[in-house]
Short mmCIF file of C-alpha atoms in Angstrom, two decimals:
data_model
loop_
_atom_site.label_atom_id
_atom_site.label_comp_id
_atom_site.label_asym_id
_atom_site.label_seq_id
_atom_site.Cartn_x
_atom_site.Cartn_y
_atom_site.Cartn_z
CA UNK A 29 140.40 154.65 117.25
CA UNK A 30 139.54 158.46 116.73
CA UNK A 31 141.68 160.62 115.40
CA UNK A 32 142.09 164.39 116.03
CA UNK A 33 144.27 166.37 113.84
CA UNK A 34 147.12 164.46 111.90
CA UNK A 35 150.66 164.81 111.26
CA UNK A 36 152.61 163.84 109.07
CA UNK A 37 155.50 161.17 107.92
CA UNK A 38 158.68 161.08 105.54
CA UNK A 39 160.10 160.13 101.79
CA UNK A 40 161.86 157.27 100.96
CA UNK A 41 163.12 155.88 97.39
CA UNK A 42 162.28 152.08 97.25
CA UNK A 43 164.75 150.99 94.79
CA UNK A 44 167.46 150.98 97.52
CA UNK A 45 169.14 148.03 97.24
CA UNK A 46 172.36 148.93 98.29
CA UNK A 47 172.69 148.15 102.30
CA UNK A 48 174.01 151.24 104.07
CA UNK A 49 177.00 150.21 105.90
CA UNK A 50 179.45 152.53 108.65
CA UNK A 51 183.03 152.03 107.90
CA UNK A 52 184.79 150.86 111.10
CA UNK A 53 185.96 153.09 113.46
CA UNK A 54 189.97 153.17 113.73
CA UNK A 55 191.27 152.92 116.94
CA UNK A 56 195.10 154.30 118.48
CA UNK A 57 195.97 150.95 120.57
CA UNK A 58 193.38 148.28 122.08
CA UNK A 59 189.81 149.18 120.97
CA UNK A 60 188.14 150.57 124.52
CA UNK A 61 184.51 149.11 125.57
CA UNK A 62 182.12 151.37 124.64
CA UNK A 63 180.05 152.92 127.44
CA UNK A 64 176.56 151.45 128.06
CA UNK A 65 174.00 152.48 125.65
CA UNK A 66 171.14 152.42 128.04
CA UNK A 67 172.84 154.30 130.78
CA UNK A 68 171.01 157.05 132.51
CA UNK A 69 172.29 160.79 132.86
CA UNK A 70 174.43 161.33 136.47
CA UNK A 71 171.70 163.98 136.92
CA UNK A 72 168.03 164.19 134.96
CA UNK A 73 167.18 167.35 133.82
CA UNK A 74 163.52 168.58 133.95
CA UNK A 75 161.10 169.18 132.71
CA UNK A 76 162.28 166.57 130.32
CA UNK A 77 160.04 164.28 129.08
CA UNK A 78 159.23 164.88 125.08
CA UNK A 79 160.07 168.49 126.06
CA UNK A 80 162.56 170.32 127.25
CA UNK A 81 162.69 173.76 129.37
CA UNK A 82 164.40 175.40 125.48
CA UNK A 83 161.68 173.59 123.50
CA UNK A 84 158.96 175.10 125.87
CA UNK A 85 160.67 178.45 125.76
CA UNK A 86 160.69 178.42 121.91
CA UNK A 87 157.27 177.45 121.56
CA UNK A 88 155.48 179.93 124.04
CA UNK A 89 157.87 182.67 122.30
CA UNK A 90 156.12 181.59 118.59
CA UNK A 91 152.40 181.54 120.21
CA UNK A 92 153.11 184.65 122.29
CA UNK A 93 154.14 185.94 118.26
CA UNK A 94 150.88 184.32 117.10
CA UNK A 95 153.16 183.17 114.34
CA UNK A 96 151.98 179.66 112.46
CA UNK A 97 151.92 176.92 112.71
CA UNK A 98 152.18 177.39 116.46
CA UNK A 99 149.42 179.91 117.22
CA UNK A 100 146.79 177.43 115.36
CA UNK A 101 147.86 174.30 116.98
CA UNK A 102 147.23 176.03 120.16
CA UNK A 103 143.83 177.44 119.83
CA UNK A 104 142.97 173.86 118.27
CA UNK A 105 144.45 172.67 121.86
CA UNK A 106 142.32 175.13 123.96
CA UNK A 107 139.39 174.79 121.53
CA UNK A 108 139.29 170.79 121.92
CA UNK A 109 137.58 168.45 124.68
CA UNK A 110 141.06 168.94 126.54
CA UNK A 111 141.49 172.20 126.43
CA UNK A 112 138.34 172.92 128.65
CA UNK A 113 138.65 174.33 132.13
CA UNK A 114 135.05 172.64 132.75
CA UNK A 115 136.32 169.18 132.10
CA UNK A 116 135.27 166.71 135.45
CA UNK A 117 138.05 163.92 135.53
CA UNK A 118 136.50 160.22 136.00
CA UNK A 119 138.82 158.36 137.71
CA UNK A 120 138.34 154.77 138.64
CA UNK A 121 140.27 152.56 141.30
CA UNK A 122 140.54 149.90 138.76
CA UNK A 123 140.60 150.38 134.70
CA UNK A 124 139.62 147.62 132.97
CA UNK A 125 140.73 146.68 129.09
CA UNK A 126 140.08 144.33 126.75
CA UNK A 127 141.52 143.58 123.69
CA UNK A 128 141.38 146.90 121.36
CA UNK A 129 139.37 148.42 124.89
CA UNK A 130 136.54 145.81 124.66
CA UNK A 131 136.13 146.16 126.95
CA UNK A 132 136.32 149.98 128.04
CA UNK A 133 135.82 150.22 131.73
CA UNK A 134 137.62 153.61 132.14
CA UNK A 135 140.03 152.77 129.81
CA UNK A 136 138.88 155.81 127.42
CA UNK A 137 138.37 158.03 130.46
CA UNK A 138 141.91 157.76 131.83
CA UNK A 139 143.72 158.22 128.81
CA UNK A 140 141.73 160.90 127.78
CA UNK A 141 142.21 162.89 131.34
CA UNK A 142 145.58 162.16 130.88
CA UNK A 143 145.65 164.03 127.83
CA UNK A 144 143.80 166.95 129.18
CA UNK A 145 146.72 167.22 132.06
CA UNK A 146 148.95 167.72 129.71
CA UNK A 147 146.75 170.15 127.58
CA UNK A 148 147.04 171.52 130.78
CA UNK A 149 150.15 171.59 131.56
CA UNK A 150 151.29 172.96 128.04
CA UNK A 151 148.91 175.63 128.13
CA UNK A 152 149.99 176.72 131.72
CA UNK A 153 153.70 177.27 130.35
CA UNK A 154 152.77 179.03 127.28
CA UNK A 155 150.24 181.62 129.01
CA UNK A 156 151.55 181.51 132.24
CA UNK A 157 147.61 181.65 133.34
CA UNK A 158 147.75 179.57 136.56
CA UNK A 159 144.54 178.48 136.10
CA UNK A 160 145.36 176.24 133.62
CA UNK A 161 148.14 174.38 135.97
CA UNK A 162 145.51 174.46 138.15
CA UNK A 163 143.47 172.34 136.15
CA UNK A 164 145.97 169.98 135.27
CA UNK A 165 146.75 169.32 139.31
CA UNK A 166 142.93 168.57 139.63
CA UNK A 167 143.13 165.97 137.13
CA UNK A 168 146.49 164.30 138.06
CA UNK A 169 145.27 164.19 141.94
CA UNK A 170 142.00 162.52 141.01
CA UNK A 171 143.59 159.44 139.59
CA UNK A 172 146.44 159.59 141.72
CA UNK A 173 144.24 159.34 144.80
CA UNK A 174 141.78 156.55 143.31
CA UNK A 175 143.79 154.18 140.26
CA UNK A 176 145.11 150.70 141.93
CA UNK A 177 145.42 148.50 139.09
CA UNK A 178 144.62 147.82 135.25
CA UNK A 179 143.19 144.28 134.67
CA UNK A 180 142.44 142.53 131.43
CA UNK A 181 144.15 141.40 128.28
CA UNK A 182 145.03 145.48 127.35
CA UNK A 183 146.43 145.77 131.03
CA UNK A 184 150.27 146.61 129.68
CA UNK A 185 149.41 148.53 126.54
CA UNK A 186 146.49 150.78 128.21
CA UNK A 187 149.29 151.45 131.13
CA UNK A 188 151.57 152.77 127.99
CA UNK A 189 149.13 155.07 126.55
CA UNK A 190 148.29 156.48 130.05
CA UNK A 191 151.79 156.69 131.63
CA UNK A 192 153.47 158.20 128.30
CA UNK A 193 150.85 161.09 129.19
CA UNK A 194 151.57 161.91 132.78
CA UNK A 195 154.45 162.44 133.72
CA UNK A 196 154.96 164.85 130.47
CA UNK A 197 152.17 166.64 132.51
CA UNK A 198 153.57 166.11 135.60
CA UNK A 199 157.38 167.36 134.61
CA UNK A 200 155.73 170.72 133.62
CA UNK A 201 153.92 171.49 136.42
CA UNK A 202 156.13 170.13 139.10
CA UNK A 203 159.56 172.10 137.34
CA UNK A 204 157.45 175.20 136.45
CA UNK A 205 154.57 176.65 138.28
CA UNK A 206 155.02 177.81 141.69
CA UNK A 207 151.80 177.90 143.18
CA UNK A 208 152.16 174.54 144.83
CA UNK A 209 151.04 170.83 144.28
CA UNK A 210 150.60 169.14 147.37
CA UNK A 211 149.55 165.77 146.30
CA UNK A 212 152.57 165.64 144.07
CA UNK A 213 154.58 163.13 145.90
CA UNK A 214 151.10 161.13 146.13
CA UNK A 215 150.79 161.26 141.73
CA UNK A 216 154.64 159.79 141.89
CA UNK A 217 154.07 156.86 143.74
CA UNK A 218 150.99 156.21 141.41
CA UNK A 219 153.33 156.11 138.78
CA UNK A 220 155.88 153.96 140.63
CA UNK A 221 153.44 151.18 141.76
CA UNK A 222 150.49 151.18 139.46
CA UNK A 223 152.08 152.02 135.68
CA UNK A 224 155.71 151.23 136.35
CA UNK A 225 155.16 147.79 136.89
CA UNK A 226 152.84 147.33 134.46
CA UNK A 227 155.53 148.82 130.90
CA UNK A 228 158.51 148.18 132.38
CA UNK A 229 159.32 144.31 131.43
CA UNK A 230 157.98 144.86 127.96
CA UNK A 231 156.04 142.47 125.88
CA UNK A 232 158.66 140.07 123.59
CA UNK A 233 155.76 138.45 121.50
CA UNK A 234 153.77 140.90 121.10
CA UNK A 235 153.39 143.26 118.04
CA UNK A 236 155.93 145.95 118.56
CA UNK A 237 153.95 149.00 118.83
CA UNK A 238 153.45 147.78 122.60
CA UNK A 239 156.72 147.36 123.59
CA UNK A 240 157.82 150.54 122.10
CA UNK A 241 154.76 152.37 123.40
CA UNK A 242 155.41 150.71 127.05
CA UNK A 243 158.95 152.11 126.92
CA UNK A 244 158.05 155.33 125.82
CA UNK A 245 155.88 155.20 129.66
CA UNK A 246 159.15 153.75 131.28
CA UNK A 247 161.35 155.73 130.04
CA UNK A 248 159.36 158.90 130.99
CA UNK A 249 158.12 157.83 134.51
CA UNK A 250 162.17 157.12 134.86
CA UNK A 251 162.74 160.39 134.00
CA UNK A 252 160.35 161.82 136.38
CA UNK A 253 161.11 159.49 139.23
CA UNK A 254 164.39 160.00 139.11
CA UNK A 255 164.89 156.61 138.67
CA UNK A 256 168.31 155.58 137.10
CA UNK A 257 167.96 151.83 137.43
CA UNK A 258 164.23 151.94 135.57
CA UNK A 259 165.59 154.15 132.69
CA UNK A 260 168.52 152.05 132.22
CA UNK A 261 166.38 148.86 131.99
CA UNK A 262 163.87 150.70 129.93
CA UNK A 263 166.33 151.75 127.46
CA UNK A 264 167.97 148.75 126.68
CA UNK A 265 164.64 147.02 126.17
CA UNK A 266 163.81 149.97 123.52
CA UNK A 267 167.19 149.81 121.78
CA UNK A 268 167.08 146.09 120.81
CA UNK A 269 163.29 146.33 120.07
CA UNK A 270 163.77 149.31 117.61
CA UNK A 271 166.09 147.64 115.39
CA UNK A 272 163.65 144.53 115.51
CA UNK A 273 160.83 146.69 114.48
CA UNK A 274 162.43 148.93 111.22
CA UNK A 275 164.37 147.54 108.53
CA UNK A 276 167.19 148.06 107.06
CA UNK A 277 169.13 146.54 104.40
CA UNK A 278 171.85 146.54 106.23
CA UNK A 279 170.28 144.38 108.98
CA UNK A 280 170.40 140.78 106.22
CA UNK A 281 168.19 139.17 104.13
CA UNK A 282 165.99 139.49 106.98
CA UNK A 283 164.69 141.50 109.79
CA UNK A 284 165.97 141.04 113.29
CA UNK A 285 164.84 138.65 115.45
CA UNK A 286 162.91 140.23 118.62
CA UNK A 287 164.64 140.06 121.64
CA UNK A 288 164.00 138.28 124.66
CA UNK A 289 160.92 136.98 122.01
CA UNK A 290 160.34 132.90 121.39
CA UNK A 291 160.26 134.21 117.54
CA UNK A 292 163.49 132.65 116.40
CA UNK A 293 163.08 131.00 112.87
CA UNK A 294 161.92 132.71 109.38
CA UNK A 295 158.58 131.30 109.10
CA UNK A 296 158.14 132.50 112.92
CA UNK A 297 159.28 135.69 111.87
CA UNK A 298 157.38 136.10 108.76
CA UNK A 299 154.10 135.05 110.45
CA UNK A 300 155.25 137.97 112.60
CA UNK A 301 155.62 140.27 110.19
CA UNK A 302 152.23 139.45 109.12
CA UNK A 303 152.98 137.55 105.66
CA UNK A 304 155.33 140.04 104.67
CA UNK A 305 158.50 138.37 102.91
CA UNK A 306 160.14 140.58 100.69
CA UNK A 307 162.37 143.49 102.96
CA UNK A 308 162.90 146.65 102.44
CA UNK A 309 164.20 150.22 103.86
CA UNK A 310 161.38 151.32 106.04
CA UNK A 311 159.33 148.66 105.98
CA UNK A 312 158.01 148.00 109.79
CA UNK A 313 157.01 144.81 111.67
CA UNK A 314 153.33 145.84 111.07
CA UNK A 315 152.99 147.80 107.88
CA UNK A 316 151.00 145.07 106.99
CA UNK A 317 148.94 144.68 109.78
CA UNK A 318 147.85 148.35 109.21
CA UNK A 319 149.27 151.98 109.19
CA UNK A 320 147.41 152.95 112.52
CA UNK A 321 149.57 150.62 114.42
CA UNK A 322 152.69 151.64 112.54
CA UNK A 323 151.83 155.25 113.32
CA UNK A 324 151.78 154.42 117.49
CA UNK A 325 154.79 152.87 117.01
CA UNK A 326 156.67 155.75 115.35
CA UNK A 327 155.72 158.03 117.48
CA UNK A 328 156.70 156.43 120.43
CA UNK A 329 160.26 155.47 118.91
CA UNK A 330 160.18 159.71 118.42
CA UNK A 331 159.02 160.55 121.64
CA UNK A 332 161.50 158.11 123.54
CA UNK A 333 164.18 159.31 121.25
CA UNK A 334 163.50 163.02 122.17
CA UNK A 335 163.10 162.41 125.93
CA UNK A 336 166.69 160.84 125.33
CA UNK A 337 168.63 163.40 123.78
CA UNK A 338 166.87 165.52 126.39
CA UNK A 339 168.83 163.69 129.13
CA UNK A 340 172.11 163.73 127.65
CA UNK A 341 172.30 160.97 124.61
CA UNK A 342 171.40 162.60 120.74
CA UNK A 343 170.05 158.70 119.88
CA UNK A 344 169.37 160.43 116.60
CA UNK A 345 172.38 160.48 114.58
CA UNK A 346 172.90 156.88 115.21
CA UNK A 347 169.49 156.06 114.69
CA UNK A 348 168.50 158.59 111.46
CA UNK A 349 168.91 155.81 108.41
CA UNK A 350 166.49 153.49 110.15
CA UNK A 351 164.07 156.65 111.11
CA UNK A 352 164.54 158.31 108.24
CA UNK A 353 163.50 155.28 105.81
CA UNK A 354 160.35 154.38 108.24
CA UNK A 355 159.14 157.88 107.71
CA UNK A 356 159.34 158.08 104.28
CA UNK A 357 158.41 154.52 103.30
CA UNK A 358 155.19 154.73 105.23
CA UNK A 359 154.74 158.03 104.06
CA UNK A 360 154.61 157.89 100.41
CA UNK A 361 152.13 155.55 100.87
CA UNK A 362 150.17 157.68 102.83
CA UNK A 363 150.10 160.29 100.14
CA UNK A 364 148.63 158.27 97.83
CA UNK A 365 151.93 156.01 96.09
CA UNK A 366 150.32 152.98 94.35
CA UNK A 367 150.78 149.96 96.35
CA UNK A 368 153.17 147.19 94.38
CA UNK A 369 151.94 143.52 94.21
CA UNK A 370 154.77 142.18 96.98
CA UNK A 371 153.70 144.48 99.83
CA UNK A 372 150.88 143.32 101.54
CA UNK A 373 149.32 141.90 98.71
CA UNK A 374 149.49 144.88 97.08
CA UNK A 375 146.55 146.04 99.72
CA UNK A 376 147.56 148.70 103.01
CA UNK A 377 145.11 149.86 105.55
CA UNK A 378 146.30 153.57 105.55
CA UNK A 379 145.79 156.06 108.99
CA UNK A 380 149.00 156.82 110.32
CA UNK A 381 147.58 159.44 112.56
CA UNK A 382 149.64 162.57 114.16
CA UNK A 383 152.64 160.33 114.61
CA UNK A 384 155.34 162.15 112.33
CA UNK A 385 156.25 165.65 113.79
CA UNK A 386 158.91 164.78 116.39
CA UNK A 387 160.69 162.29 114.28
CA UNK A 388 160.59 165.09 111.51
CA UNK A 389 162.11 167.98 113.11
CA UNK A 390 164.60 165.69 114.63
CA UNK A 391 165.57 164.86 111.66
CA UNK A 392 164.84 167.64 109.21
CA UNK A 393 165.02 170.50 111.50
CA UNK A 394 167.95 169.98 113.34
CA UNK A 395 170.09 167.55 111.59
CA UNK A 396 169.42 168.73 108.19
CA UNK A 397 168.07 165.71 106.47
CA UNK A 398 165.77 166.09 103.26
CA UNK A 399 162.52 164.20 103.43
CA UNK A 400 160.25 165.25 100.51
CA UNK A 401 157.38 162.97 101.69
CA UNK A 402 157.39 163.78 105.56
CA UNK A 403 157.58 167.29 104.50
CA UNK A 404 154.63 166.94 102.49
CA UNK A 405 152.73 165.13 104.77
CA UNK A 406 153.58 166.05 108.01
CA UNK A 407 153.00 170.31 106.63
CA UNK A 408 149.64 168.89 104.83
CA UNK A 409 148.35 167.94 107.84
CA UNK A 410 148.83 170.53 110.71
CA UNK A 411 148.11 171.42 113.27
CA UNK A 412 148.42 167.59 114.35
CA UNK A 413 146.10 167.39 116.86
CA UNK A 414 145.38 163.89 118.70
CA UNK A 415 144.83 160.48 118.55
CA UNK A 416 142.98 160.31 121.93
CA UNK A 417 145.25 157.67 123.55
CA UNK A 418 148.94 159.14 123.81
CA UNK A 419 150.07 161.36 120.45
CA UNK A 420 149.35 164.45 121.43
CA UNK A 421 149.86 168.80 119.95
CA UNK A 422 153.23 167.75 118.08
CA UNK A 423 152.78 170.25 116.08
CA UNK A 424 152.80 172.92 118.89
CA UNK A 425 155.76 171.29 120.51
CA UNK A 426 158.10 170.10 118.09
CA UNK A 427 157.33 172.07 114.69
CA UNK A 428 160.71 173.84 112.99
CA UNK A 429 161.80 173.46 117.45
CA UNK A 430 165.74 174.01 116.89
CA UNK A 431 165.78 173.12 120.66
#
């Protein structure tokens, strides 16, 4: 995979032994059900897929400023392949894709279009230029009016990539500019028949970058649909897989078991943790399979997590021990830590990519949490530009974004 720009990921201390434990919640009378944990808002609110109408707002205000790191990460935006108003999209009615896209029958082209719709869209907001939305229409309605299917073994995971990046495009435009989209309703039921069913039953054995990746597509399609019933499934399938894919101490000897998975005894589970049998805080289902990987899967646990708090449920506080550790485990390795005999052999294939700038300000930003490492690598690294299949200007969106 190429890389654009990285960002970058958090600190963790690795002799934490002790598991971290919530003390039980006391209760006046009969402890109550809680309420669903995957349930949808009554009411979206849009745009809000990885960014809200307040993030937006802040961001255009910094740019508008030029004040760093935001002015940067959006001339490196303008000033890439995506940013260019002479871009010609390259649709295809069906997008074939192997096993790591081999092969690529469009597979590059449509994710890549994808992210120049949302380049796009972002730069529409920000300079309120409408030829910019224009542009992003243009390459929404070409795939919307040619893509049937994706075929081949990367069928789910290539759907992922491409439907995260839409409807973040499609949210901004559609709640924002004015001037009209006509084909709109036309790019919604592409989402709805050709990506929808595609991300949103997950895949159980698979490594869990996919399933996270295909939920961070659900859940945002959902979003823009309007679709309560899609989100709710979506979300469930993302809160049991999360837990499955970062450890914590506090989970056992052992990681969780994937759900809905056939992966139910240890050596399963080690084989699927790819030979890794010592656990600890951080560690993720494919740290040993390589950082790359890791990196997709962060970032979509981020960008779902974002898009949730967006529509009414902060996943974060519940969720910041087991972020928090991934970030910095991964991390300090990243930065250079020497790599101890019982990870991985004592051997990691590094490249995290721009996967650590959501998950950062989440949790440094706005909840106040100090993370040495991500600080170091996630400011070492901007403006985090883009891996070229979904991770995308997360530096111009989410740096030091209170929102």
């Amino acid at each position: 995979m190429r890389y654009g720009v990285p960002a970058g990921l958090a600190a963790l201390a690795l002799g934490l032994t002790a598991a971290l434990t919530l003390a039980p919640t006391a209760h006046a009378g009969p402890p109550r059900p809680a309420p669903s944990a995957a349930a949808a808002p009554a009411q979206f609110a849009h745009p809000g897929v990885l960014n809200s109408r307040a993030q937006l707002d802040f961001v255009r205000t910094k740019v508008q400023a030029g004040q760093q790191p935001w002015k940067g990460a959006f001339d490196a935006m303008l000033a890439s392949e995506y940013g260019s108003l002479s871009r010609t999209p390259k649709p295809r009615a069906v997008v074939e894709c192997g096993s790591y896209s081999n092969p690529d029958i469009g597979c590059s082209d449509e994710r890549e279009d994808a992210i120049a719709a949302y380049s796009d869209a972002l730069a529409w907001y920000i300079t309120r230029d409408a030829k910019y939305a224009k542009k992003s229409i243009e390459l929404m309605d070409a795939w919307s009016a040619k893509i049937k299917d994706h075929t081949n073994s990367n069928a789910p995971l290539q759907s992922g990539w491409a439907g995260s990046t839409w409807p973040r495009a499609a949210e901004i435009i559609k709640h924002t500019y004015t001037g009209g989209w006509p084909n709109q309703g036309r790019f919604a039921t592409m989402l709805r028949d050709v990506y929808l069913p595609e991300v949103i039953n997950g895949k159980p054995n698979s490594n869990g970058n996919w399933e996270l990746i295909m939920m961070d597509a659900a859940v945002g399609i959902s979003v823009h649909l309007d679709d309560r019933t899609s989100y709710d499934k979506a979300m469930a399938i993302y809160l049991g897989r999360v837990p499955a894919y970062f450890y914590l101490a506090s989970d056992g000897p052992q990681p969780k078991y994937p759900p809905r998975s056939s992966i139910d005894t240890k050596s399963e589970l080690i084989d699927y943790w790819h030979g890794q049998n010592t656990f600890v805080d951080g560690l993720a289902q494919e740290t040993c399979r390589d950082f790359g990987h890791t990196g997709m899967a962060i970032a979509a646990t981020m960008h779902v997590a974002e898009t949730s708090r967006i529509q009414g449920r902060d996943l974060y506080p519940e969720l910041k021990d087991r972020f928090r550790h991934a970030l910095g485990f991964h991390a300090a390795y990243e930065l250079g830590a020497p790599v101890p005999s019982w990870l991985c052999g004592g051997s990691l294939t590094k490249g995290i990519g721009p996967a650590t700038e959501v998950g950062y300000n989440a949790l440094h930003t706005r909840l106040g949490i100090g993370m040495e490492n991500t600080r170091k690598l996630t400011e070492g690294r901007r403006p985090a530009g883009t891996e070229n299949h979904f991770e995308a200007w997360e530096t111009l969106t989410h740096a030091e974004n209170p929102n």
